[in-house]
XYZ file of C-alpha atoms in Angstrom:
205
model
C 137.411 63.616 142.654
C 135.386 66.452 141.097
C 133.061 63.906 139.495
C 132.559 62.206 142.844
C 131.815 65.551 144.457
C 129.242 66.428 141.818
C 127.596 63.021 142.186
C 127.262 63.819 145.874
C 125.627 67.143 144.978
C 123.203 65.373 142.638
C 122.396 62.754 145.272
C 121.704 65.504 147.782
C 119.529 67.261 145.205
C 117.506 64.100 144.631
C 116.990 63.600 148.365
C 116.051 67.246 148.898
C 113.573 66.971 146.042
C 111.910 63.929 147.608
C 111.669 65.719 150.953
C 110.434 68.913 149.292
C 107.475 67.010 147.834
C 106.191 66.546 151.378
C 106.025 70.259 152.199
C 102.732 70.907 154.041
C 101.165 73.014 151.281
C 101.977 70.365 148.669
C 100.563 67.530 150.762
C 97.421 69.430 151.731
C 96.699 70.537 148.175
C 97.120 67.024 146.790
C 95.046 65.573 149.624
C 92.233 68.012 148.819
C 92.278 67.080 145.141
C 92.486 63.353 145.859
C 89.752 63.409 148.508
C 87.087 64.513 146.052
C 84.335 61.900 145.556
C 84.900 62.092 141.789
C 88.640 61.426 142.096
C 88.768 57.967 143.647
C 91.889 56.171 142.478
C 93.117 59.234 140.588
C 95.439 60.708 143.217
C 98.541 58.934 141.880
C 97.816 60.291 138.404
C 97.232 63.763 139.846
C 100.569 63.465 141.662
C 102.421 62.783 138.407
C 100.727 65.739 136.719
C 101.553 68.002 139.673
C 105.180 66.837 139.701
C 105.611 67.500 135.980
C 104.180 71.000 136.375
C 106.349 71.721 139.425
C 109.530 70.460 137.802
C 108.782 71.918 134.384
C 108.584 75.494 135.609
C 111.790 75.100 137.636
C 113.691 73.720 134.643
C 112.421 76.569 132.455
C 113.540 79.072 135.098
C 116.957 77.401 135.319
C 117.401 77.392 131.544
C 116.422 81.057 131.307
C 118.788 82.071 134.097
C 121.801 79.899 133.297
C 121.821 79.827 129.502
C 120.250 83.189 128.671
C 120.972 85.173 131.853
C 117.275 86.011 132.260
C 116.371 85.804 135.960
C 112.841 85.238 137.188
C 111.252 88.585 138.176
C 111.462 88.986 141.940
C 107.747 89.724 142.229
C 106.752 86.460 140.520
C 107.795 83.992 143.259
C 106.312 86.235 145.941
C 103.018 86.489 144.054
C 102.984 82.728 143.516
C 103.634 82.217 147.231
C 100.502 84.194 148.074
C 98.514 82.426 145.355
C 99.315 79.097 147.028
C 97.037 80.241 149.851
C 94.270 81.000 147.368
C 94.697 77.541 145.831
C 94.435 75.856 149.230
C 91.230 77.734 150.072
C 89.766 76.990 146.635
C 90.731 73.298 146.840
C 89.214 72.967 150.303
C 86.047 74.807 149.320
C 85.696 72.783 146.133
C 86.121 69.557 148.106
C 83.466 70.605 150.630
C 81.053 71.456 147.812
C 81.777 68.170 146.015
C 81.112 66.207 149.207
C 77.810 68.004 149.676
C 76.771 67.207 146.094
C 77.968 63.583 146.090
C 74.777 61.953 147.329
C 74.221 60.435 143.891
C 77.546 58.608 143.764
C 80.940 59.244 142.230
C 81.426 61.140 138.991
C 84.299 60.996 136.486
C 86.760 63.886 136.785
C 86.220 66.695 134.253
C 88.999 67.773 131.883
C 89.428 70.984 133.873
C 90.042 69.138 137.129
C 92.374 66.715 135.368
C 94.527 69.654 134.246
C 94.360 71.432 137.590
C 97.201 69.452 139.286
C 99.609 70.389 136.481
C 98.777 74.087 136.767
C 98.904 73.959 140.564
C 102.310 72.274 140.360
C 103.548 75.165 138.227
C 102.385 77.652 140.864
C 104.084 75.678 143.635
C 107.264 75.474 141.565
C 107.226 79.228 141.021
C 106.607 80.051 144.661
C 109.538 81.675 146.408
C 110.646 78.908 148.736
C 110.612 76.203 146.061
C 112.490 78.307 143.512
C 115.178 79.423 145.971
C 115.599 75.915 147.382
C 115.981 74.345 143.952
C 118.222 76.990 142.381
C 120.425 77.835 145.379
C 123.391 75.539 144.569
C 123.651 76.378 140.864
C 125.826 79.433 141.404
C 128.670 77.026 142.188
C 128.267 74.980 139.003
C 128.546 75.381 135.242
C 125.295 76.259 133.431
C 124.664 72.775 132.051
C 125.468 71.097 135.347
C 123.180 73.573 137.063
C 120.324 72.584 134.772
C 121.133 68.924 135.455
C 120.926 69.590 139.193
C 117.481 71.158 138.797
C 116.366 68.174 136.700
C 117.533 65.768 139.402
C 115.903 67.842 142.147
C 112.652 67.926 140.161
C 112.846 64.169 139.629
C 113.086 63.779 143.388
C 110.007 65.958 143.847
C 108.152 63.822 141.308
C 109.217 60.577 143.003
C 108.186 61.870 146.411
C 104.781 63.073 145.265
C 104.141 59.858 143.309
C 104.815 57.908 146.488
C 102.435 60.124 148.438
C 99.726 59.904 145.774
C 99.970 56.121 145.578
C 99.843 55.826 149.355
C 96.849 58.159 149.605
C 94.984 56.135 146.974
C 95.564 52.952 148.982
C 94.460 54.552 152.257
C 91.306 55.959 150.677
C 90.443 52.588 149.164
C 90.967 50.899 152.524
C 88.745 53.418 154.331
C 86.038 53.206 151.660
C 85.892 49.411 151.946
C 86.687 48.759 155.621
C 85.550 51.922 157.444
C 82.947 53.496 155.218
C 81.323 55.485 158.031
C 84.586 57.420 158.438
C 84.946 58.176 154.746
C 83.004 61.432 154.450
C 83.997 62.831 157.868
C 87.678 62.356 157.039
C 87.268 63.963 153.629
C 85.399 66.825 155.248
C 88.250 67.261 157.715
C 90.671 67.585 154.800
C 88.498 70.358 153.349
C 88.455 72.259 156.646
C 92.212 71.870 157.110
C 92.906 73.065 153.563
C 90.785 76.184 154.025
C 92.414 76.858 157.389
C 95.938 76.400 156.050
C 95.181 78.569 153.024
C 93.877 81.375 155.226
C 96.950 81.157 157.454
C 99.178 81.077 154.372
C 97.661 84.284 152.998
C 98.145 86.076 156.299
C 101.766 84.968 156.582
C 102.818 85.350 152.942
């Protein structure tokens, strides 16, 4: 009976992780990265990198808390929450600049931009809401089972973001081939929305 109950907890954790991937700040950040002219077809790969960064920092936090009784400093999630707003503004501004410079055609992503989704995922994972949401149930479980829950939750986040990244790649390809006149305006709209959301995020954080 206990095993069945824990399987239910893990299943709920997986589902919550998938849903958590679609938080507005996650979706807008990934959309801004994937909408760059030099990132065509790379959004799914960016999504995997982001998911690994997001889950990695949560697992590290869970290990530190549960096995070594070292909690995350209270100021760290709050600071990360505010930094999410900075990331959104930077991603939107970078997208707008890339669109303005893209008259000569697409360019391959640089190594810095390829690493950016991983680092951004770590910030999102550290941010207050994500950390509390992921670690909330572990007080009811043994340390190892708590870590397992966080792993399952993080796997759900990764699955959800991979699905979003793959879908965004397909939509962008469809627009680029079937509705090319809408391509740049839509990408520009993503940039504006990202900057707007980031500004709102900073005010509310």
